Amino acid sequence: MYKIMDKKKLSLISFFTFFVDFISKRLIVNNFIYNVRVTIIKRVLYINYVKNKGVAFSFLSGNVLFIIIVTLFVFYIIYNYLKNRKLREIELWGYGLVIGGALGNLFDRVIYGYVIDFIDIYIINYDFPVFNVADCGIVIGILLIIIDSIMNESSDKDDNKGRRKGKN
């Protein structure tokens, strides 16, 4: 069930996430007009090429250097956390997606001073903030890590119950 972190696999997942994000952003920049919403599925999905100078929901907008420094610090924390850790497969995928997505957005901030966003979703009268593939990787990765943590917590409780019963 556990195995020492597979650095190659983690790197491949991270690189693939970064690569898909990078390519998708190049396609958007080269084929869509800035800040013009294009309907894909009416009242659900649009392409809207925008420039986000902050983080989630444009929070900290205009503080690019601060965001870059915080991102690098988070990479440092994640690296030290994972360095000699045993990971389950779902954790590996989770961290790989988070790292790849964070790298994609970091790349944009360093090169352009903003992040290229373009996925615009409108569901049940709510217009979600525009996001990108990197953001999807980060959110899905965090969800996988949380799911793994919950599953691991319940399996640890089951293991402990079994051990206590065996001692009696």
PDB file of N, CA and C in Angstrom, residues 73-121:
ATOM      1  N   PHE A  73       8.155  29.504  -1.453  1.00  0.00           N
ATOM      2  CA  PHE A  73       8.202  29.022  -0.080  1.00  0.00           C
ATOM      3  C   PHE A  73       7.333  27.772   0.086  1.00  0.00           C
ATOM      4  N   VAL A  74       6.156  27.772  -0.540  1.00  0.00           N
ATOM      5  CA  VAL A  74       5.260  26.612  -0.483  1.00  0.00           C
ATOM      6  C   VAL A  74       5.920  25.405  -1.167  1.00  0.00           C
ATOM      7  N   PHE A  75       6.597  25.637  -2.305  1.00  0.00           N
ATOM      8  CA  PHE A  75       7.333  24.544  -2.966  1.00  0.00           C
ATOM      9  C   PHE A  75       8.379  23.969  -2.014  1.00  0.00           C
ATOM     10  N   TYR A  76       9.078  24.817  -1.311  1.00  0.00           N
ATOM     11  CA  TYR A  76      10.095  24.387  -0.357  1.00  0.00           C
ATOM     12  C   TYR A  76       9.478  23.513   0.736  1.00  0.00           C
ATOM     13  N   ILE A  77       8.341  23.953   1.268  1.00  0.00           N
ATOM     14  CA  ILE A  77       7.643  23.190   2.313  1.00  0.00           C
ATOM     15  C   ILE A  77       7.195  21.832   1.775  1.00  0.00           C
ATOM     16  N   ILE A  78       6.590  21.825   0.589  1.00  0.00           N
ATOM     17  CA  ILE A  78       6.127  20.568  -0.009  1.00  0.00           C
ATOM     18  C   ILE A  78       7.303  19.631  -0.251  1.00  0.00           C
ATOM     19  N   TYR A  79       8.398  20.159  -0.796  1.00  0.00           N
ATOM     20  CA  TYR A  79       9.575  19.334  -1.062  1.00  0.00           C
ATOM     21  C   TYR A  79      10.080  18.677   0.224  1.00  0.00           C
ATOM     22  N   ASN A  80      10.232  19.467   1.280  1.00  0.00           N
ATOM     23  CA  ASN A  80      10.720  18.917   2.551  1.00  0.00           C
ATOM     24  C   ASN A  80       9.743  17.922   3.151  1.00  0.00           C
ATOM     25  N   TYR A  81       8.456  18.172   2.973  1.00  0.00           N
ATOM     26  CA  TYR A  81       7.444  17.248   3.482  1.00  0.00           C
ATOM     27  C   TYR A  81       7.500  15.905   2.750  1.00  0.00           C
ATOM     28  N   LEU A  82       7.711  15.967   1.439  1.00  0.00           N
ATOM     29  CA  LEU A  82       7.677  14.741   0.631  1.00  0.00           C
ATOM     30  C   LEU A  82       9.023  14.021   0.537  1.00  0.00           C
ATOM     31  N   LYS A  83      10.103  14.703   0.867  1.00  0.00           N
ATOM     32  CA  LYS A  83      11.458  14.220   0.616  1.00  0.00           C
ATOM     33  C   LYS A  83      11.677  12.745   0.952  1.00  0.00           C
ATOM     34  N   ASN A  84      11.372  12.330   2.140  1.00  0.00           N
ATOM     35  CA  ASN A  84      11.607  10.937   2.550  1.00  0.00           C
ATOM     36  C   ASN A  84      10.324  10.256   2.997  1.00  0.00           C
ATOM     37  N   ARG A  85       9.227  10.733   2.514  1.00  0.00           N
ATOM     38  CA  ARG A  85       7.927  10.238   2.941  1.00  0.00           C
ATOM     39  C   ARG A  85       7.477   9.067   2.082  1.00  0.00           C
ATOM     40  N   LYS A  86       6.764   8.157   2.698  1.00  0.00           N
ATOM     41  CA  LYS A  86       6.136   7.063   1.973  1.00  0.00           C
ATOM     42  C   LYS A  86       4.759   7.540   1.522  1.00  0.00           C
ATOM     43  N   LEU A  87       4.469   7.391   0.247  1.00  0.00           N
ATOM     44  CA  LEU A  87       3.209   7.888  -0.309  1.00  0.00           C
ATOM     45  C   LEU A  87       2.383   6.770  -0.923  1.00  0.00           C
ATOM     46  N   ARG A  88       1.094   6.903  -0.780  1.00  0.00           N
ATOM     47  CA  ARG A  88       0.181   6.032  -1.507  1.00  0.00           C
ATOM     48  C   ARG A  88      -0.025   6.634  -2.889  1.00  0.00           C
ATOM     49  N   GLU A  89      -0.534   5.842  -3.796  1.00  0.00           N
ATOM     50  CA  GLU A  89      -0.709   6.265  -5.193  1.00  0.00           C
ATOM     51  C   GLU A  89      -1.552   7.540  -5.315  1.00  0.00           C
ATOM     52  N   ILE A  90      -2.644   7.595  -4.575  1.00  0.00           N
ATOM     53  CA  ILE A  90      -3.539   8.753  -4.679  1.00  0.00           C
ATOM     54  C   ILE A  90      -2.837  10.028  -4.183  1.00  0.00           C
ATOM     55  N   GLU A  91      -1.988   9.898  -3.148  1.00  0.00           N
ATOM     56  CA  GLU A  91      -1.206  11.052  -2.674  1.00  0.00           C
ATOM     57  C   GLU A  91      -0.227  11.517  -3.741  1.00  0.00           C
ATOM     58  N   LEU A  92       0.415  10.556  -4.382  1.00  0.00           N
ATOM     59  CA  LEU A  92       1.382  10.864  -5.428  1.00  0.00           C
ATOM     60  C   LEU A  92       0.727  11.680  -6.536  1.00  0.00           C
ATOM     61  N   TRP A  93      -0.444  11.242  -6.973  1.00  0.00           N
ATOM     62  CA  TRP A  93      -1.186  11.969  -8.000  1.00  0.00           C
ATOM     63  C   TRP A  93      -1.606  13.349  -7.495  1.00  0.00           C
ATOM     64  N   GLY A  94      -2.070  13.401  -6.263  1.00  0.00           N
ATOM     65  CA  GLY A  94      -2.493  14.678  -5.694  1.00  0.00           C
ATOM     66  C   GLY A  94      -1.368  15.696  -5.668  1.00  0.00           C
ATOM     67  N   TYR A  95      -0.238  15.302  -5.112  1.00  0.00           N
ATOM     68  CA  TYR A  95       0.900  16.231  -5.047  1.00  0.00           C
ATOM     69  C   TYR A  95       1.446  16.552  -6.436  1.00  0.00           C
ATOM     70  N   GLY A  96       1.451  15.580  -7.329  1.00  0.00           N
ATOM     71  CA  GLY A  96       1.914  15.840  -8.694  1.00  0.00           C
ATOM     72  C   GLY A  96       1.061  16.891  -9.402  1.00  0.00           C
ATOM     73  N   LEU A  97      -0.266  16.780  -9.249  1.00  0.00           N
ATOM     74  CA  LEU A  97      -1.171  17.757  -9.863  1.00  0.00           C
ATOM     75  C   LEU A  97      -1.003  19.140  -9.236  1.00  0.00           C
ATOM     76  N   VAL A  98      -0.877  19.180  -7.914  1.00  0.00           N
ATOM     77  CA  VAL A  98      -0.698  20.469  -7.229  1.00  0.00           C
ATOM     78  C   VAL A  98       0.608  21.137  -7.675  1.00  0.00           C
ATOM     79  N   ILE A  99       1.686  20.379  -7.695  1.00  0.00           N
ATOM     80  CA  ILE A  99       2.985  20.942  -8.075  1.00  0.00           C
ATOM     81  C   ILE A  99       2.965  21.411  -9.531  1.00  0.00           C
ATOM     82  N   GLY A 100       2.440  20.584 -10.431  1.00  0.00           N
ATOM     83  CA  GLY A 100       2.377  20.967 -11.842  1.00  0.00           C
ATOM     84  C   GLY A 100       1.524  22.207 -12.073  1.00  0.00           C
ATOM     85  N   GLY A 101       0.378  22.268 -11.393  1.00  0.00           N
ATOM     86  CA  GLY A 101      -0.486  23.437 -11.525  1.00  0.00           C
ATOM     87  C   GLY A 101       0.164  24.688 -10.967  1.00  0.00           C
ATOM     88  N   ALA A 102       0.786  24.557  -9.807  1.00  0.00           N
ATOM     89  CA  ALA A 102       1.462  25.710  -9.201  1.00  0.00           C
ATOM     90  C   ALA A 102       2.617  26.197 -10.083  1.00  0.00           C
ATOM     91  N   LEU A 103       3.334  25.243 -10.690  1.00  0.00           N
ATOM     92  CA  LEU A 103       4.414  25.626 -11.613  1.00  0.00           C
ATOM     93  C   LEU A 103       3.868  26.376 -12.834  1.00  0.00           C
ATOM     94  N   GLY A 104       2.728  25.919 -13.341  1.00  0.00           N
ATOM     95  CA  GLY A 104       2.116  26.589 -14.494  1.00  0.00           C
ATOM     96  C   GLY A 104       1.771  28.031 -14.194  1.00  0.00           C
ATOM     97  N   ASN A 105       1.154  28.273 -13.055  1.00  0.00           N
ATOM     98  CA  ASN A 105       0.798  29.644 -12.683  1.00  0.00           C
ATOM     99  C   ASN A 105       2.026  30.462 -12.297  1.00  0.00           C
ATOM    100  N   LEU A 106       3.013  29.821 -11.648  1.00  0.00           N
ATOM    101  CA  LEU A 106       4.258  30.514 -11.313  1.00  0.00           C
ATOM    102  C   LEU A 106       4.975  30.967 -12.591  1.00  0.00           C
ATOM    103  N   PHE A 107       5.018  30.092 -13.588  1.00  0.00           N
ATOM    104  CA  PHE A 107       5.644  30.427 -14.867  1.00  0.00           C
ATOM    105  C   PHE A 107       5.017  31.703 -15.441  1.00  0.00           C
ATOM    106  N   ASP A 108       3.688  31.755 -15.475  1.00  0.00           N
ATOM    107  CA  ASP A 108       2.995  32.941 -15.995  1.00  0.00           C
ATOM    108  C   ASP A 108       3.372  34.195 -15.208  1.00  0.00           C
ATOM    109  N   ARG A 109       3.369  34.087 -13.889  1.00  0.00           N
ATOM    110  CA  ARG A 109       3.669  35.263 -13.059  1.00  0.00           C
ATOM    111  C   ARG A 109       5.081  35.775 -13.293  1.00  0.00           C
ATOM    112  N   VAL A 110       6.038  34.839 -13.413  1.00  0.00           N
ATOM    113  CA  VAL A 110       7.425  35.237 -13.625  1.00  0.00           C
ATOM    114  C   VAL A 110       7.600  35.851 -15.023  1.00  0.00           C
ATOM    115  N   ILE A 111       7.020  35.236 -16.043  1.00  0.00           N
ATOM    116  CA  ILE A 111       7.211  35.695 -17.425  1.00  0.00           C
ATOM    117  C   ILE A 111       6.366  36.927 -17.752  1.00  0.00           C
ATOM    118  N   TYR A 112       5.080  36.917 -17.353  1.00  0.00           N
ATOM    119  CA  TYR A 112       4.154  37.977 -17.768  1.00  0.00           C
ATOM    120  C   TYR A 112       3.771  38.953 -16.654  1.00  0.00           C
ATOM    121  N   GLY A 113       3.905  38.540 -15.415  1.00  0.00           N
ATOM    122  CA  GLY A 113       3.449  39.374 -14.303  1.00  0.00           C
ATOM    123  C   GLY A 113       1.985  39.152 -13.972  1.00  0.00           C
ATOM    124  N   TYR A 114       1.366  38.186 -14.609  1.00  0.00           N
ATOM    125  CA  TYR A 114      -0.033  37.822 -14.370  1.00  0.00           C
ATOM    126  C   TYR A 114      -0.234  36.395 -14.845  1.00  0.00           C
ATOM    127  N   VAL A 115      -1.383  35.807 -14.471  1.00  0.00           N
ATOM    128  CA  VAL A 115      -1.720  34.448 -14.890  1.00  0.00           C
ATOM    129  C   VAL A 115      -2.786  34.518 -15.971  1.00  0.00           C
ATOM    130  N   ILE A 116      -2.627  33.706 -16.997  1.00  0.00           N
ATOM    131  CA  ILE A 116      -3.602  33.632 -18.087  1.00  0.00           C
ATOM    132  C   ILE A 116      -4.713  32.675 -17.662  1.00  0.00           C
ATOM    133  N   ASP A 117      -5.930  33.190 -17.573  1.00  0.00           N
ATOM    134  CA  ASP A 117      -7.106  32.389 -17.252  1.00  0.00           C
ATOM    135  C   ASP A 117      -8.053  32.421 -18.436  1.00  0.00           C
ATOM    136  N   PHE A 118      -8.873  31.376 -18.581  1.00  0.00           N
ATOM    137  CA  PHE A 118      -9.753  31.344 -19.755  1.00  0.00           C
ATOM    138  C   PHE A 118     -10.990  30.465 -19.618  1.00  0.00           C
ATOM    139  N   ILE A 119     -11.063  29.609 -18.624  1.00  0.00           N
ATOM    140  CA  ILE A 119     -12.234  28.744 -18.473  1.00  0.00           C
ATOM    141  C   ILE A 119     -13.257  29.509 -17.642  1.00  0.00           C
ATOM    142  N   ASP A 120     -14.397  29.771 -18.239  1.00  0.00           N
ATOM    143  CA  ASP A 120     -15.428  30.604 -17.613  1.00  0.00           C
ATOM    144  C   ASP A 120     -16.705  29.775 -17.508  1.00  0.00           C
ATOM    145  N   ILE A 121     -17.091  29.446 -16.282  1.00  0.00           N
ATOM    146  CA  ILE A 121     -18.249  28.576 -16.058  1.00  0.00           C
ATOM    147  C   ILE A 121     -19.363  29.363 -15.389  1.00  0.00           C
TER     148      ILE A 121
END
